[in-house]
PDB file of C-alpha atoms in Angstrom:
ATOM      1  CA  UNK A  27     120.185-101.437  57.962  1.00  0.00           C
ATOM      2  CA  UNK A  28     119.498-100.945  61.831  1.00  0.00           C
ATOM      3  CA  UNK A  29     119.770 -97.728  63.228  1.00  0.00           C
ATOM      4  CA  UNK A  30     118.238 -97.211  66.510  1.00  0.00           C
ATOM      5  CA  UNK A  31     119.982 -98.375  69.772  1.00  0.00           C
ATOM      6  CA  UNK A  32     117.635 -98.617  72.871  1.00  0.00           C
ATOM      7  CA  UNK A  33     119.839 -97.816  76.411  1.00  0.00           C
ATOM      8  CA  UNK A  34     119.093 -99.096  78.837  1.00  0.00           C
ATOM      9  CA  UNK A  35     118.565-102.645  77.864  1.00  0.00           C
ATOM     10  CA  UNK A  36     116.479-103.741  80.918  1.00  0.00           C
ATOM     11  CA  UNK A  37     115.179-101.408  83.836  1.00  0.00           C
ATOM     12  CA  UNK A  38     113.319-102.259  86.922  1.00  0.00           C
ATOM     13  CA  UNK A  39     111.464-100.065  88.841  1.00  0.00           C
ATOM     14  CA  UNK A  40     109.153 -99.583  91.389  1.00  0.00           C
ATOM     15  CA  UNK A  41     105.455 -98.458  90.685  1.00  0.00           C
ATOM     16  CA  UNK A  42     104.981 -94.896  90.662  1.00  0.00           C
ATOM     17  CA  UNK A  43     108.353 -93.783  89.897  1.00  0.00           C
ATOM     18  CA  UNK A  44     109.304 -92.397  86.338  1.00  0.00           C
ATOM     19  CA  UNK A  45     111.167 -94.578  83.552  1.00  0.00           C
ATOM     20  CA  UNK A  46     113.634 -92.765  81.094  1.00  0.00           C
ATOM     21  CA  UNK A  47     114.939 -95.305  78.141  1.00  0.00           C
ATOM     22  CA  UNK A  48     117.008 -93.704  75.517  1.00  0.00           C
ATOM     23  CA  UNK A  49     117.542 -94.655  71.941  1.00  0.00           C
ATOM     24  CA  UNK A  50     120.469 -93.279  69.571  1.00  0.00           C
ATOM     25  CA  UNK A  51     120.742 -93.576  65.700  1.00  0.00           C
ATOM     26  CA  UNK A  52     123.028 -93.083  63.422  1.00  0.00           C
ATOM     27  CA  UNK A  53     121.939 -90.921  59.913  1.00  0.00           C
ATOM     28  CA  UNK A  54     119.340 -88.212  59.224  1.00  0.00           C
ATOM     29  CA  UNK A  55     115.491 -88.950  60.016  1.00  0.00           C
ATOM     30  CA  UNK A  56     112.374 -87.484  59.151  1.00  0.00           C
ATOM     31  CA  UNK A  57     111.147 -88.981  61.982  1.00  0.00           C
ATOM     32  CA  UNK A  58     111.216 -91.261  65.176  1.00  0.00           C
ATOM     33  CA  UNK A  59     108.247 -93.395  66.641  1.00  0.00           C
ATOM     34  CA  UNK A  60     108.463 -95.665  69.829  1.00  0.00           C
ATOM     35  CA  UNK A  61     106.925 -99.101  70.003  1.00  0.00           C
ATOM     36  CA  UNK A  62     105.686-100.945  73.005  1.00  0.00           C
ATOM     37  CA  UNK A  63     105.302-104.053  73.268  1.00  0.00           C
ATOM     38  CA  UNK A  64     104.148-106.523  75.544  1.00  0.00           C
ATOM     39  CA  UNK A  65     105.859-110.234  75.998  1.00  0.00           C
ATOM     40  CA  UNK A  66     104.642-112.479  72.593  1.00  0.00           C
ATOM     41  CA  UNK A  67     102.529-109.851  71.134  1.00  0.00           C
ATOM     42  CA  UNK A  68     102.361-107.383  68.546  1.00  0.00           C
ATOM     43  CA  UNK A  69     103.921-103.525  68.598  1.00  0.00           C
ATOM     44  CA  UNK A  70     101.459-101.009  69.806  1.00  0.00           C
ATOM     45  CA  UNK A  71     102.697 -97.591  68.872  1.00  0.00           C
ATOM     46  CA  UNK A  72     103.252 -94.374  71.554  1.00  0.00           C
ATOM     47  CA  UNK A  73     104.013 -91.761  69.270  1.00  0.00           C
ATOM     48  CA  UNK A  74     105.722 -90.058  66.452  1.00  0.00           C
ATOM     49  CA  UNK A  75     108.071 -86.937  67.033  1.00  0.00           C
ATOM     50  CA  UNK A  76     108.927 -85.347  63.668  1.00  0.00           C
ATOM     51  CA  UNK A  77     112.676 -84.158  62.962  1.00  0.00           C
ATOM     52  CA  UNK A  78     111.439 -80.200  63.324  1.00  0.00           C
ATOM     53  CA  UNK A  79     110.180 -81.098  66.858  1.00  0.00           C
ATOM     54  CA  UNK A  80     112.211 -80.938  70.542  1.00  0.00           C
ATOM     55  CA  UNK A  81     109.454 -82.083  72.629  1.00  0.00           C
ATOM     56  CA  UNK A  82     105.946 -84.406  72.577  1.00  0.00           C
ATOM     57  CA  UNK A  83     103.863 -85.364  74.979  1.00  0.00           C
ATOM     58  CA  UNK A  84     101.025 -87.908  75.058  1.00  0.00           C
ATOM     59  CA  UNK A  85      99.527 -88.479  78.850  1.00  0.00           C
ATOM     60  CA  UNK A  86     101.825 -89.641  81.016  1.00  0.00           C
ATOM     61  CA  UNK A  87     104.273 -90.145  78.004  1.00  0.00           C
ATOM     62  CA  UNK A  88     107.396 -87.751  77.080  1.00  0.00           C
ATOM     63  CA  UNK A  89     109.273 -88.189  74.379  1.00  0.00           C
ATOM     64  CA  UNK A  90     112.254 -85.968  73.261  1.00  0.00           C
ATOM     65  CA  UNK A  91     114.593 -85.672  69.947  1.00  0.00           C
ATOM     66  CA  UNK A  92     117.961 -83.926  70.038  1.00  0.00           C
ATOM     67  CA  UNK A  93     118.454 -84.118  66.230  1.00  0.00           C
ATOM     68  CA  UNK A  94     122.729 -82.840  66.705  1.00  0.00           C
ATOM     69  CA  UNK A  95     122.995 -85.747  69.007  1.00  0.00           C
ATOM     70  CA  UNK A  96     121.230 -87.922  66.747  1.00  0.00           C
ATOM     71  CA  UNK A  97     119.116 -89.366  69.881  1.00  0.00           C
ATOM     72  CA  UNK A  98     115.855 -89.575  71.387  1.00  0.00           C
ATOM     73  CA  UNK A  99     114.468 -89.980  75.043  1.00  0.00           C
ATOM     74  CA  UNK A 100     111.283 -92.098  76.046  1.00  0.00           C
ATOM     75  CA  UNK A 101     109.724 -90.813  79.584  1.00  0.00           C
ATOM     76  CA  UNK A 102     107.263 -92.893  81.573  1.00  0.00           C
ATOM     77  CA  UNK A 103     105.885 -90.648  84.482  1.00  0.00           C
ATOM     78  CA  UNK A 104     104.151 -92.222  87.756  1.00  0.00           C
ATOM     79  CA  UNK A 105     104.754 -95.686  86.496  1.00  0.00           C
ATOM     80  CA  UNK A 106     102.288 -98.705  86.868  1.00  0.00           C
ATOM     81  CA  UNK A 107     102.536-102.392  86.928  1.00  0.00           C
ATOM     82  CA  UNK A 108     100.676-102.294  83.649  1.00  0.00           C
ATOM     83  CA  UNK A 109     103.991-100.687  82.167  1.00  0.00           C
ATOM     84  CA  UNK A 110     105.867-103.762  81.729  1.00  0.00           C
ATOM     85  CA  UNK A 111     106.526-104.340  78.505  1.00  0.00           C
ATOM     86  CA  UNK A 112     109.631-103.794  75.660  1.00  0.00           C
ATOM     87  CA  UNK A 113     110.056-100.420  74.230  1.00  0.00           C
ATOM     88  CA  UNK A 114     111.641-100.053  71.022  1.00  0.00           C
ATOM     89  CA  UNK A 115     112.542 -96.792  68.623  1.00  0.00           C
ATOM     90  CA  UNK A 116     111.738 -97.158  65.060  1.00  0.00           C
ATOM     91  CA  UNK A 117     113.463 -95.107  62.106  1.00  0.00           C
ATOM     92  CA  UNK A 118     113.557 -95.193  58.961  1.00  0.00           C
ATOM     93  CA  UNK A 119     116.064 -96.973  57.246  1.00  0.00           C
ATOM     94  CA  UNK A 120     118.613 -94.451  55.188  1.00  0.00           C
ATOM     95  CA  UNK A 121     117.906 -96.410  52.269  1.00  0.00           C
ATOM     96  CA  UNK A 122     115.257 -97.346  49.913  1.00  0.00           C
ATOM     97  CA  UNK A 123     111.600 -96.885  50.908  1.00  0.00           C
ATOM     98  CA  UNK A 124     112.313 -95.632  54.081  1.00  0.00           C
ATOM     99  CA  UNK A 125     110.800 -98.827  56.042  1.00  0.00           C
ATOM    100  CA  UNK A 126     110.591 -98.392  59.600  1.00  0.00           C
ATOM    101  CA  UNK A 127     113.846-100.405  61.200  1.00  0.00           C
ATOM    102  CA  UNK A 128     114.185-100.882  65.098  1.00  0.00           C
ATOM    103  CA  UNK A 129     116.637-101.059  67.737  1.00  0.00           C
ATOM    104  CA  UNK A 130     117.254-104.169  70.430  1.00  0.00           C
ATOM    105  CA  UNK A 131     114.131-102.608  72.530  1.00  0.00           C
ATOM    106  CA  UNK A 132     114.364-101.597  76.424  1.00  0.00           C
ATOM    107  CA  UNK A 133     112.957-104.358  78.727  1.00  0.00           C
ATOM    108  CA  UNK A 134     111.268-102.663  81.404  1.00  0.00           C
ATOM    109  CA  UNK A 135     109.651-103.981  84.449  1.00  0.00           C
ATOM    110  CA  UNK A 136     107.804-102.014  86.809  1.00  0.00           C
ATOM    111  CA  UNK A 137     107.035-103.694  90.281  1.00  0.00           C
ATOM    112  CA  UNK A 138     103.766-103.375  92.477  1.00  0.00           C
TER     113      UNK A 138
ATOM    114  CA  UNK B   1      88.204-102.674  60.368  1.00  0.00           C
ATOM    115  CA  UNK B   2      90.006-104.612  64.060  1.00  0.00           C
ATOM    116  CA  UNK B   3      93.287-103.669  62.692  1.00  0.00           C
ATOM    117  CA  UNK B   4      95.867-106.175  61.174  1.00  0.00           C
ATOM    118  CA  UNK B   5      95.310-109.849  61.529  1.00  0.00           C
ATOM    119  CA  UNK B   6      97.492-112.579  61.117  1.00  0.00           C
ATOM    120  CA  UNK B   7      96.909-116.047  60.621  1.00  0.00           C
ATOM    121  CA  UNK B   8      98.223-118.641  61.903  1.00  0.00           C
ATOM    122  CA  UNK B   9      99.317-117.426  65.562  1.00  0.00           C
ATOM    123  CA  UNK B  10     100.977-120.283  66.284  1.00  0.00           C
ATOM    124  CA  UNK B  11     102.774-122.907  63.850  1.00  0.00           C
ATOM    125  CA  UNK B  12     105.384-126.198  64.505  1.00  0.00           C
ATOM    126  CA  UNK B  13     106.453-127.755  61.754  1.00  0.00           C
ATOM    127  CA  UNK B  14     109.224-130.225  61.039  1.00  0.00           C
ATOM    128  CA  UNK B  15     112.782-128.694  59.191  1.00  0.00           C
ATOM    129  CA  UNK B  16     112.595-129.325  55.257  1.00  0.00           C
ATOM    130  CA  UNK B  17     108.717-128.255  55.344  1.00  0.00           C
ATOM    131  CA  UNK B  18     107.183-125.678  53.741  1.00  0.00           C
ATOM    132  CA  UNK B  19     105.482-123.368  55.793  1.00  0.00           C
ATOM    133  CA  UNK B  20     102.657-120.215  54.374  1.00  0.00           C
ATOM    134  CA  UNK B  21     101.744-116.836  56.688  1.00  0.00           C
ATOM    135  CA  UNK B  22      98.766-115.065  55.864  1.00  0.00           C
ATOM    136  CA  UNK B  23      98.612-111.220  56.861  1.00  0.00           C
ATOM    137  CA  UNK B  24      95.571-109.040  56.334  1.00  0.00           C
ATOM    138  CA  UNK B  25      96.033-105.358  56.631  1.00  0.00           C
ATOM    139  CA  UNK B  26      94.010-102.625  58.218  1.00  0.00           C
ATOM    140  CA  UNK B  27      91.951-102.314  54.618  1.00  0.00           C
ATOM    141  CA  UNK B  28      92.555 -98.703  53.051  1.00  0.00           C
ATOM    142  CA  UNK B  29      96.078 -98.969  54.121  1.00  0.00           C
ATOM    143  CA  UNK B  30      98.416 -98.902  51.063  1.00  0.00           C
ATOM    144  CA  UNK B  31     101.872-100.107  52.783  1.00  0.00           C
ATOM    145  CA  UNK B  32     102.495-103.801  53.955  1.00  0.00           C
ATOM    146  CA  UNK B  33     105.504-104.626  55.947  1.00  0.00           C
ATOM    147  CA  UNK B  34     106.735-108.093  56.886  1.00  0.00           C
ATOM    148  CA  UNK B  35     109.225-108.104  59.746  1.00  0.00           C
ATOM    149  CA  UNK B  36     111.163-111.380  61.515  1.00  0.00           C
ATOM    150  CA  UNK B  37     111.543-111.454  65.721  1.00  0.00           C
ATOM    151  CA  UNK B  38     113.539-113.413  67.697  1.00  0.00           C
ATOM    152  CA  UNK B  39     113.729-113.217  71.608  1.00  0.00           C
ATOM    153  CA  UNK B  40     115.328-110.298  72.975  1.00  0.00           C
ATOM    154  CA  UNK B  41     115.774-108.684  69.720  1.00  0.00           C
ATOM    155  CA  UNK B  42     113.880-105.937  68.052  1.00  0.00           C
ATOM    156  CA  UNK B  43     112.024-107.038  64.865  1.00  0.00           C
ATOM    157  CA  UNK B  44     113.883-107.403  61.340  1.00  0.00           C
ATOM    158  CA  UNK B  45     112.965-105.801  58.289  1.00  0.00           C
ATOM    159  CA  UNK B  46     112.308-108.384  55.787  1.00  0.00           C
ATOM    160  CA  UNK B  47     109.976-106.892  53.069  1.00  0.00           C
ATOM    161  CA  UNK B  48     107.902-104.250  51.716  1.00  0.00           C
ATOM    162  CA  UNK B  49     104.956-104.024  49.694  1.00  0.00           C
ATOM    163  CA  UNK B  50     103.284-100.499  48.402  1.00  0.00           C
ATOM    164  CA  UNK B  51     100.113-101.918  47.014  1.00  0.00           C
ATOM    165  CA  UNK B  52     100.315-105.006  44.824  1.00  0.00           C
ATOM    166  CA  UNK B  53     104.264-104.510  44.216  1.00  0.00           C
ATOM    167  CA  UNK B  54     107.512-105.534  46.182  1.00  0.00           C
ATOM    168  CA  UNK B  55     109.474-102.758  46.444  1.00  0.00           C
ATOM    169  CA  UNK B  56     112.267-103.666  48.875  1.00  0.00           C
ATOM    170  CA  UNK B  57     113.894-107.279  49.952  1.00  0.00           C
ATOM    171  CA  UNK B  58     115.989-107.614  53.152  1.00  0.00           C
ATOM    172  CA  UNK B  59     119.571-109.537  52.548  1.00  0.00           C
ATOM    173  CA  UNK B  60     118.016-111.612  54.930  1.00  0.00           C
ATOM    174  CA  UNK B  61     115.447-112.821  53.067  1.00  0.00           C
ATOM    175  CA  UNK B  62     116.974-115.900  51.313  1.00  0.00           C
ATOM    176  CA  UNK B  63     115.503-117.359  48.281  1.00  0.00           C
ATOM    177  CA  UNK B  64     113.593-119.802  50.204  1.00  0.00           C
ATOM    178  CA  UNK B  65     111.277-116.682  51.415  1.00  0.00           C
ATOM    179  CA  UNK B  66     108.814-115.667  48.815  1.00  0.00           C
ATOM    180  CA  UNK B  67     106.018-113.343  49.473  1.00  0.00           C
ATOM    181  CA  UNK B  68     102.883-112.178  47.921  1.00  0.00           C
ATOM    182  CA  UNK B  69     100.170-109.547  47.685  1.00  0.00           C
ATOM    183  CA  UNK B  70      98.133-109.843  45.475  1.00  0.00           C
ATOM    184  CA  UNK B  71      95.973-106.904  44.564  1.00  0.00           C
ATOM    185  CA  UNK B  72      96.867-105.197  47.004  1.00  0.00           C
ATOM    186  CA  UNK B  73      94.613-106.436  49.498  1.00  0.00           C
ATOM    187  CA  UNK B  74      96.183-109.296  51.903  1.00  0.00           C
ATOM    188  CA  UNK B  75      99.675-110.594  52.204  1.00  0.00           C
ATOM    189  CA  UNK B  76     101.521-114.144  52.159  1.00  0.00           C
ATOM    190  CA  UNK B  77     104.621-115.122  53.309  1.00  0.00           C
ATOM    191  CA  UNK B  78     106.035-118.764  52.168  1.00  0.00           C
ATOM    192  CA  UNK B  79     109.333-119.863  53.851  1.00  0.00           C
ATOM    193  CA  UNK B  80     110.505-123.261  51.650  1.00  0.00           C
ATOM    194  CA  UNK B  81     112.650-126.205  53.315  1.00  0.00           C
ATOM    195  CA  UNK B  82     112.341-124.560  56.802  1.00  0.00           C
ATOM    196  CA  UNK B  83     115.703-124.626  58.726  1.00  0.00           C
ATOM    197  CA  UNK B  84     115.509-124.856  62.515  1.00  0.00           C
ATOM    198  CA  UNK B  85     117.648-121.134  62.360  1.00  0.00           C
ATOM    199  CA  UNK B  86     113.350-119.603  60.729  1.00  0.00           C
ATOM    200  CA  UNK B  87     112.037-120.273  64.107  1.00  0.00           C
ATOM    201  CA  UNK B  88     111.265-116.383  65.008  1.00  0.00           C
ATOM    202  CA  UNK B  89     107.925-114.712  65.610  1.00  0.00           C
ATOM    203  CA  UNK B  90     107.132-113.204  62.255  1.00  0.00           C
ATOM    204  CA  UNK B  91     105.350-109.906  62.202  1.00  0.00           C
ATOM    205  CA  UNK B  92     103.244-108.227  59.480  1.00  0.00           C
ATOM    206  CA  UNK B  93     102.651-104.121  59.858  1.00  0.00           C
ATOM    207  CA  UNK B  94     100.437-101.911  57.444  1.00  0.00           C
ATOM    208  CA  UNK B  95     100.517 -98.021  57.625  1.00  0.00           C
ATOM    209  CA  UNK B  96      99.071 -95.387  55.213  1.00  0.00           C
ATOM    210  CA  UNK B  97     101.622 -93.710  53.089  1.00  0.00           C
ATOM    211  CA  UNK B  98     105.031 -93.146  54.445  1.00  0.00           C
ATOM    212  CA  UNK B  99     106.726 -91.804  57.528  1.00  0.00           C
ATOM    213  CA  UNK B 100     103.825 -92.381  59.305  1.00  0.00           C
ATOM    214  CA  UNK B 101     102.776 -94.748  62.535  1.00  0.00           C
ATOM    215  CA  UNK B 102     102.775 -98.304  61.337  1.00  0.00           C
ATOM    216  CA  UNK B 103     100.121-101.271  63.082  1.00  0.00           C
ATOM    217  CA  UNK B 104     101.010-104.560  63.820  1.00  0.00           C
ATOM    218  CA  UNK B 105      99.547-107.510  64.032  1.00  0.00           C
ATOM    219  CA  UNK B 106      99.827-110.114  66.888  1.00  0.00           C
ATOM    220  CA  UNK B 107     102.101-112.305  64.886  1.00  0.00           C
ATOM    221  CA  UNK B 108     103.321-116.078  63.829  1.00  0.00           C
ATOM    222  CA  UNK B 109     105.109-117.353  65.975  1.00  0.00           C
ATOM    223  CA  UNK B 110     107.096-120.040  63.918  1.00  0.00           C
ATOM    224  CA  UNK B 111     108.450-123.180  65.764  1.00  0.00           C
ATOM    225  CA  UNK B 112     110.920-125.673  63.441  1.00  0.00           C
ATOM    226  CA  UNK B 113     111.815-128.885  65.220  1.00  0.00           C
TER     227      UNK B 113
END
């Protein structure tokens, strides 16, 4: 079953100024990843923030988890044209194997 | 290893055919994921290999979805009497063990006219 929920579901921005996209879900995780991906291709994956951890950081990437909110934050500093793509959150599903299951993505768009 | 390939990119085909998917994993990876996309929505669990066995179905894999990995190594995916509602992009993912990152490949994108 789906858990993650991506908000907003399309942002447009300037270049240069910083993107927030949030994503809730609804049972316990071990983890959360975000996706990216750009129009007709395959997910590239940002990073992985583990349920013990508040805070990661991968260049101009931040990405937060508030495990008592059950939600997770996706920052994009000094945005670039090269930006524009989908972002999704991945979780695992609460049952079975655990396969990774994905919210409705964030379309963002970041203009030169 | 160039990471997970898919083959066909591209494929139209007319409703009632059948319609195969090849997928070949990044090679020491253990997990194989198939997942369905359609625009504007995030991708679809669908199926789950760990190794050579099928460990997990989606509801929404109907029994005219079958797939396949035999030995482990590369991944089919067979959709049977194609309905016009299987056009999607369908995406194949491998990762090494579990709650890990997963790849992707580029995808299928499936067209039924």
């Amino acid at each position: 079953s789906q858990q993650g929920e991506e908000d907003p579901q399309a942002l447009s921005i300037q270049e240069g100024e910083n993107a927030t996209m949030n994503c809730s879900y609804k049972t316990s995780i071990n983890n959360l990843q975000w996706y990216r991906q750009n129009s007709g291709r395959g997910l590239v994956h940002l990073i992985l923030i583990r349920s013990n951890e508040r805070e990661k950081h991968s260049g101009r990437l931040r990405v937060t988890l508030d495990t008592s909110k059950k939600s997770s934050s996706l920052l994009i500093t000094a945005s670039r044209a090269a930006d524009t793509a989908s972002y999704f959150c991945a979780t695992p599903m609460d049952t079975g194997r655990r396969a990774l299951t994905f919210g409705s993505g964030t379309r963002l768009q970041v203009q030169p | 290893d160039t990471g997970v390939s898919q083959d066909p990119r591209h494929k139209i085909t007319k409703r009632g055919q059948n319609v195969t998917f090849r997928c070949d994993p990044i090679s020491e990876h253990n997990r194989l994921y198939w997942y369905r996309q359609t625009l504007g929505q995030g991708p679809e669990f669908l199926t789950y290999f760990q190794n050579e066995a099928q460990l997990e179905k989606s509801r929404l894999l109907s029994d005219r979805f079958s797939a396949e990995r035999p030995k482990g190594s590369f991944s089919t995916l067979e959709i049977q009497r194609t309905e016009q509602g299987d056009s999607a992009m369908y995406l194949c993912a491998s990762s090494l063990g579990m709650f890990v990152e997963a790849f992707f490949g580029q995808g299928t994108r499936l067209t039924v006219v």
